[in-house]
Amino acid sequence: MANAAAPAAEGNRVRLMFDQGQTVLAEPMAARLTGLIKSLKADEARRVQLLAYAAAPGGDASNGSKARRLSLSRALSVRAYLMGQGVRSTRMDVRALGDRAESGPANRVDVVIVTR
């Protein structure tokens, strides 16, 4: 599809690591978003995807819904920060993926710029 969002260059991706159970975007993590925010402000055609993951509490796979809620809280924390920095919410896609991380660490939010 010509209109499908395609990931931008690798430099347009930031991985934010969270401690188990943590949902608040800490200042050191927020500081890592500075370049990404500048890139978004420089080109209105760019959007951002927030791909949030969380390990199931206690490592129990039956807690998938808790993991999904935790990942959503993380994504919304990052979204609120980006909005506070002037990025419109209409340019953000939030995906709370819970414990469905195919690769990489489980407790993270991947912030990815995509170009339409």
Short mmCIF file of N, CA and C in Angstrom, two decimals:
data_model
loop_
_atom_site.label_atom_id
_atom_site.label_comp_id
_atom_site.label_asym_id
_atom_site.label_seq_id
_atom_site.Cartn_x
_atom_site.Cartn_y
_atom_site.Cartn_z
N MET A 1 0.83 -1.19 0.00
CA MET A 1 0.00 0.00 0.00
C MET A 1 0.86 1.24 0.00
N ALA A 2 0.54 2.20 -0.79
CA ALA A 2 1.32 3.43 -0.88
C ALA A 2 1.17 4.30 0.36
N ASN A 3 0.00 4.26 1.02
CA ASN A 3 -0.23 5.11 2.18
C ASN A 3 0.16 4.46 3.50
N ALA A 4 0.64 3.25 3.48
CA ALA A 4 1.00 2.57 4.72
C ALA A 4 2.18 3.29 5.37
N ALA A 5 2.14 3.32 6.69
CA ALA A 5 3.24 3.95 7.42
C ALA A 5 4.45 3.03 7.40
N ALA A 6 5.57 3.59 6.99
CA ALA A 6 6.80 2.81 6.93
C ALA A 6 7.76 3.33 7.99
N PRO A 7 8.46 2.44 8.69
CA PRO A 7 9.42 2.91 9.68
C PRO A 7 10.47 3.80 9.03
N ALA A 8 10.83 4.85 9.73
CA ALA A 8 11.86 5.75 9.24
C ALA A 8 13.23 5.16 9.57
N ALA A 9 14.26 5.91 9.35
CA ALA A 9 15.63 5.45 9.58
C ALA A 9 15.81 4.99 11.03
N GLU A 10 16.79 4.12 11.24
CA GLU A 10 17.06 3.55 12.56
C GLU A 10 17.27 4.62 13.62
N GLY A 11 17.80 5.78 13.27
CA GLY A 11 18.01 6.85 14.23
C GLY A 11 16.71 7.43 14.77
N ASN A 12 15.60 7.02 14.22
CA ASN A 12 14.29 7.52 14.64
C ASN A 12 13.57 6.51 15.53
N ARG A 13 14.34 5.81 16.35
CA ARG A 13 13.78 4.81 17.24
C ARG A 13 14.48 4.94 18.60
N VAL A 14 13.67 4.94 19.65
CA VAL A 14 14.22 5.00 21.00
C VAL A 14 13.57 3.89 21.81
N ARG A 15 14.38 3.12 22.51
CA ARG A 15 13.87 2.06 23.39
C ARG A 15 13.99 2.55 24.83
N LEU A 16 12.86 2.63 25.50
CA LEU A 16 12.82 3.06 26.90
C LEU A 16 12.59 1.83 27.78
N MET A 17 13.53 1.58 28.68
CA MET A 17 13.45 0.41 29.56
C MET A 17 12.79 0.80 30.89
N PHE A 18 11.85 -0.02 31.32
CA PHE A 18 11.15 0.19 32.58
C PHE A 18 11.49 -0.94 33.55
N ASP A 19 11.52 -0.62 34.84
CA ASP A 19 11.66 -1.67 35.85
C ASP A 19 10.33 -2.40 35.96
N GLN A 20 10.37 -3.63 36.47
CA GLN A 20 9.15 -4.42 36.64
C GLN A 20 8.13 -3.62 37.45
N GLY A 21 6.94 -3.46 36.94
CA GLY A 21 5.86 -2.75 37.62
C GLY A 21 5.89 -1.23 37.46
N GLN A 22 6.96 -0.66 36.96
CA GLN A 22 7.10 0.79 36.80
C GLN A 22 6.27 1.27 35.61
N THR A 23 5.58 2.40 35.80
CA THR A 23 4.81 2.99 34.70
C THR A 23 5.16 4.45 34.45
N VAL A 24 5.85 5.08 35.38
CA VAL A 24 6.18 6.50 35.27
C VAL A 24 7.43 6.68 34.41
N LEU A 25 7.37 7.62 33.49
CA LEU A 25 8.51 7.95 32.64
C LEU A 25 9.49 8.77 33.47
N ALA A 26 10.61 8.17 33.82
CA ALA A 26 11.62 8.85 34.64
C ALA A 26 12.38 9.87 33.79
N GLU A 27 12.95 10.87 34.44
CA GLU A 27 13.66 11.95 33.75
C GLU A 27 14.78 11.45 32.84
N PRO A 28 15.60 10.50 33.26
CA PRO A 28 16.65 10.02 32.34
C PRO A 28 16.08 9.42 31.05
N MET A 29 14.92 8.75 31.15
CA MET A 29 14.28 8.20 29.95
C MET A 29 13.75 9.32 29.08
N ALA A 30 13.12 10.31 29.70
CA ALA A 30 12.55 11.44 28.96
C ALA A 30 13.63 12.18 28.19
N ALA A 31 14.80 12.31 28.79
CA ALA A 31 15.90 13.02 28.12
C ALA A 31 16.33 12.30 26.84
N ARG A 32 16.15 11.00 26.77
CA ARG A 32 16.52 10.24 25.57
C ARG A 32 15.60 10.54 24.39
N LEU A 33 14.47 11.19 24.64
CA LEU A 33 13.49 11.48 23.59
C LEU A 33 13.73 12.81 22.88
N THR A 34 14.70 13.58 23.32
CA THR A 34 14.93 14.93 22.79
C THR A 34 15.11 14.95 21.27
N GLY A 35 15.99 14.12 20.75
CA GLY A 35 16.25 14.10 19.31
C GLY A 35 15.04 13.65 18.52
N LEU A 36 14.32 12.69 19.06
CA LEU A 36 13.12 12.19 18.40
C LEU A 36 12.05 13.28 18.32
N ILE A 37 11.91 14.04 19.39
CA ILE A 37 10.93 15.14 19.42
C ILE A 37 11.30 16.20 18.38
N LYS A 38 12.58 16.53 18.28
CA LYS A 38 13.03 17.50 17.27
C LYS A 38 12.71 17.02 15.87
N SER A 39 12.91 15.72 15.63
CA SER A 39 12.62 15.14 14.33
C SER A 39 11.13 15.24 14.00
N LEU A 40 10.29 14.99 14.99
CA LEU A 40 8.84 15.09 14.77
C LEU A 40 8.41 16.53 14.48
N LYS A 41 8.99 17.46 15.20
CA LYS A 41 8.63 18.87 15.00
C LYS A 41 9.13 19.40 13.66
N ALA A 42 10.20 18.82 13.13
CA ALA A 42 10.77 19.27 11.87
C ALA A 42 9.96 18.82 10.65
N ASP A 43 9.15 17.78 10.80
CA ASP A 43 8.42 17.23 9.65
C ASP A 43 7.04 16.77 10.09
N GLU A 44 6.02 17.53 9.70
CA GLU A 44 4.64 17.23 10.08
C GLU A 44 4.11 15.92 9.49
N ALA A 45 4.81 15.38 8.47
CA ALA A 45 4.37 14.12 7.86
C ALA A 45 4.75 12.91 8.73
N ARG A 46 5.58 13.14 9.71
CA ARG A 46 6.01 12.03 10.57
C ARG A 46 5.03 11.82 11.71
N ARG A 47 4.89 10.54 12.04
CA ARG A 47 4.06 10.13 13.16
C ARG A 47 4.92 9.32 14.11
N VAL A 48 4.40 9.03 15.25
CA VAL A 48 5.15 8.22 16.21
C VAL A 48 4.29 7.05 16.67
N GLN A 49 4.90 5.89 16.73
CA GLN A 49 4.25 4.69 17.27
C GLN A 49 4.86 4.41 18.64
N LEU A 50 4.01 4.15 19.60
CA LEU A 50 4.45 3.76 20.93
C LEU A 50 4.09 2.29 21.10
N LEU A 51 5.09 1.44 21.06
CA LEU A 51 4.91 -0.01 21.17
C LEU A 51 5.32 -0.41 22.57
N ALA A 52 4.34 -0.67 23.42
CA ALA A 52 4.61 -0.89 24.84
C ALA A 52 4.47 -2.37 25.21
N TYR A 53 5.40 -2.83 26.03
CA TYR A 53 5.43 -4.23 26.48
C TYR A 53 5.60 -4.28 27.98
N ALA A 54 5.15 -5.38 28.57
CA ALA A 54 5.33 -5.60 30.01
C ALA A 54 5.34 -7.09 30.27
N ALA A 55 6.24 -7.52 31.12
CA ALA A 55 6.27 -8.92 31.52
C ALA A 55 5.05 -9.19 32.39
N ALA A 56 4.50 -10.37 32.25
CA ALA A 56 3.37 -10.75 33.09
C ALA A 56 3.82 -10.74 34.55
N PRO A 57 3.02 -10.13 35.44
CA PRO A 57 3.41 -10.08 36.85
C PRO A 57 3.68 -11.48 37.41
N GLY A 58 4.79 -11.61 38.08
CA GLY A 58 5.15 -12.90 38.66
C GLY A 58 5.56 -13.93 37.62
N GLY A 59 5.72 -13.52 36.37
CA GLY A 59 6.10 -14.45 35.31
C GLY A 59 4.99 -15.43 34.95
N ASP A 60 3.79 -15.16 35.43
CA ASP A 60 2.66 -16.06 35.20
C ASP A 60 1.93 -15.66 33.92
N ALA A 61 1.95 -16.53 32.93
CA ALA A 61 1.32 -16.23 31.63
C ALA A 61 -0.18 -15.99 31.75
N SER A 62 -0.81 -16.48 32.81
CA SER A 62 -2.25 -16.27 32.98
C SER A 62 -2.55 -14.82 33.37
N ASN A 63 -1.55 -14.04 33.67
CA ASN A 63 -1.73 -12.63 34.01
C ASN A 63 -1.57 -11.73 32.79
N GLY A 64 -1.88 -12.24 31.61
CA GLY A 64 -1.74 -11.48 30.38
C GLY A 64 -2.49 -10.17 30.37
N SER A 65 -3.70 -10.14 30.95
CA SER A 65 -4.47 -8.91 30.94
C SER A 65 -3.81 -7.87 31.86
N LYS A 66 -3.19 -8.30 32.94
CA LYS A 66 -2.47 -7.36 33.81
C LYS A 66 -1.26 -6.80 33.08
N ALA A 67 -0.58 -7.65 32.33
CA ALA A 67 0.58 -7.20 31.56
C ALA A 67 0.15 -6.18 30.51
N ARG A 68 -0.99 -6.42 29.88
CA ARG A 68 -1.48 -5.50 28.86
C ARG A 68 -1.83 -4.14 29.48
N ARG A 69 -2.48 -4.16 30.65
CA ARG A 69 -2.81 -2.89 31.33
C ARG A 69 -1.54 -2.14 31.74
N LEU A 70 -0.54 -2.87 32.21
CA LEU A 70 0.72 -2.26 32.60
C LEU A 70 1.40 -1.64 31.38
N SER A 71 1.40 -2.36 30.27
CA SER A 71 2.02 -1.81 29.06
C SER A 71 1.26 -0.58 28.57
N LEU A 72 -0.06 -0.58 28.69
CA LEU A 72 -0.85 0.59 28.30
C LEU A 72 -0.51 1.79 29.18
N SER A 73 -0.36 1.57 30.47
CA SER A 73 0.00 2.67 31.38
C SER A 73 1.35 3.26 31.00
N ARG A 74 2.29 2.42 30.61
CA ARG A 74 3.61 2.90 30.18
C ARG A 74 3.49 3.73 28.92
N ALA A 75 2.74 3.22 27.95
CA ALA A 75 2.58 3.94 26.69
C ALA A 75 1.91 5.30 26.92
N LEU A 76 0.91 5.34 27.78
CA LEU A 76 0.21 6.60 28.05
C LEU A 76 1.11 7.59 28.78
N SER A 77 2.01 7.08 29.61
CA SER A 77 2.98 7.95 30.29
C SER A 77 3.91 8.61 29.27
N VAL A 78 4.39 7.83 28.31
CA VAL A 78 5.26 8.37 27.26
C VAL A 78 4.47 9.35 26.39
N ARG A 79 3.24 8.98 26.06
CA ARG A 79 2.37 9.83 25.24
C ARG A 79 2.14 11.19 25.92
N ALA A 80 1.85 11.16 27.21
CA ALA A 80 1.62 12.41 27.96
C ALA A 80 2.86 13.29 27.93
N TYR A 81 4.02 12.69 28.06
CA TYR A 81 5.27 13.47 28.01
C TYR A 81 5.43 14.11 26.63
N LEU A 82 5.23 13.33 25.58
CA LEU A 82 5.38 13.86 24.22
C LEU A 82 4.38 14.99 23.97
N MET A 83 3.16 14.84 24.46
CA MET A 83 2.17 15.90 24.31
C MET A 83 2.62 17.16 25.05
N GLY A 84 3.20 16.98 26.22
CA GLY A 84 3.72 18.11 26.98
C GLY A 84 4.86 18.83 26.28
N GLN A 85 5.52 18.13 25.36
CA GLN A 85 6.62 18.70 24.58
C GLN A 85 6.13 19.26 23.25
N GLY A 86 4.82 19.27 23.03
CA GLY A 86 4.27 19.90 21.83
C GLY A 86 3.93 18.96 20.68
N VAL A 87 4.02 17.65 20.90
CA VAL A 87 3.64 16.69 19.85
C VAL A 87 2.14 16.41 20.00
N ARG A 88 1.39 16.67 18.95
CA ARG A 88 -0.07 16.47 19.00
C ARG A 88 -0.43 14.99 19.14
N SER A 89 -1.45 14.71 19.92
CA SER A 89 -1.89 13.33 20.15
C SER A 89 -2.37 12.67 18.86
N THR A 90 -2.82 13.47 17.90
CA THR A 90 -3.30 12.91 16.64
C THR A 90 -2.17 12.36 15.77
N ARG A 91 -0.93 12.60 16.18
CA ARG A 91 0.23 12.08 15.45
C ARG A 91 0.83 10.85 16.13
N MET A 92 0.12 10.32 17.13
CA MET A 92 0.65 9.19 17.89
C MET A 92 -0.28 7.99 17.81
N ASP A 93 0.32 6.82 17.66
CA ASP A 93 -0.41 5.55 17.70
C ASP A 93 0.11 4.77 18.90
N VAL A 94 -0.80 4.37 19.78
CA VAL A 94 -0.44 3.63 20.98
C VAL A 94 -0.80 2.17 20.79
N ARG A 95 0.17 1.30 21.05
CA ARG A 95 -0.08 -0.14 20.97
C ARG A 95 0.40 -0.78 22.28
N ALA A 96 -0.55 -1.20 23.10
CA ALA A 96 -0.25 -1.90 24.35
C ALA A 96 -0.21 -3.39 24.05
N LEU A 97 0.98 -3.94 23.98
CA LEU A 97 1.16 -5.32 23.54
C LEU A 97 1.37 -6.30 24.69
N GLY A 98 1.36 -5.82 25.91
CA GLY A 98 1.47 -6.69 27.07
C GLY A 98 2.72 -7.55 27.03
N ASP A 99 2.53 -8.84 27.24
CA ASP A 99 3.67 -9.76 27.32
C ASP A 99 3.98 -10.42 25.98
N ARG A 100 3.58 -9.80 24.88
CA ARG A 100 3.78 -10.39 23.55
C ARG A 100 5.03 -9.88 22.84
N ALA A 101 6.10 -9.66 23.59
CA ALA A 101 7.36 -9.24 22.99
C ALA A 101 8.00 -10.43 22.30
N GLU A 102 8.15 -10.35 20.99
CA GLU A 102 8.76 -11.46 20.24
C GLU A 102 10.27 -11.50 20.45
N SER A 103 10.88 -10.35 20.63
CA SER A 103 12.31 -10.30 20.89
C SER A 103 12.59 -9.08 21.75
N GLY A 104 13.72 -9.08 22.38
CA GLY A 104 14.09 -7.95 23.21
C GLY A 104 13.52 -8.08 24.61
N PRO A 105 13.87 -7.15 25.47
CA PRO A 105 13.41 -7.19 26.86
C PRO A 105 11.90 -6.98 26.95
N ALA A 106 11.32 -7.54 27.99
CA ALA A 106 9.85 -7.49 28.12
C ALA A 106 9.33 -6.16 28.63
N ASN A 107 10.07 -5.47 29.48
CA ASN A 107 9.57 -4.25 30.12
C ASN A 107 10.12 -3.02 29.44
N ARG A 108 9.42 -2.60 28.36
CA ARG A 108 9.93 -1.49 27.57
C ARG A 108 8.81 -0.81 26.79
N VAL A 109 9.14 0.38 26.29
CA VAL A 109 8.33 1.07 25.29
C VAL A 109 9.27 1.43 24.15
N ASP A 110 8.96 0.95 22.95
CA ASP A 110 9.71 1.33 21.76
C ASP A 110 8.98 2.51 21.13
N VAL A 111 9.69 3.62 20.99
CA VAL A 111 9.13 4.84 20.39
C VAL A 111 9.73 4.92 18.99
N VAL A 112 8.85 4.80 17.98
CA VAL A 112 9.32 4.70 16.61
C VAL A 112 8.66 5.76 15.75
N ILE A 113 9.47 6.53 15.03
CA ILE A 113 8.92 7.50 14.08
C ILE A 113 8.63 6.78 12.77
N VAL A 114 7.45 7.03 12.24
CA VAL A 114 7.08 6.48 10.94
C VAL A 114 6.71 7.65 10.02
N THR A 115 6.93 7.43 8.72
CA THR A 115 6.60 8.47 7.74
C THR A 115 5.50 7.95 6.84
N ARG A 116 4.51 8.78 6.63
CA ARG A 116 3.38 8.38 5.78
C ARG A 116 3.66 8.76 4.34
#
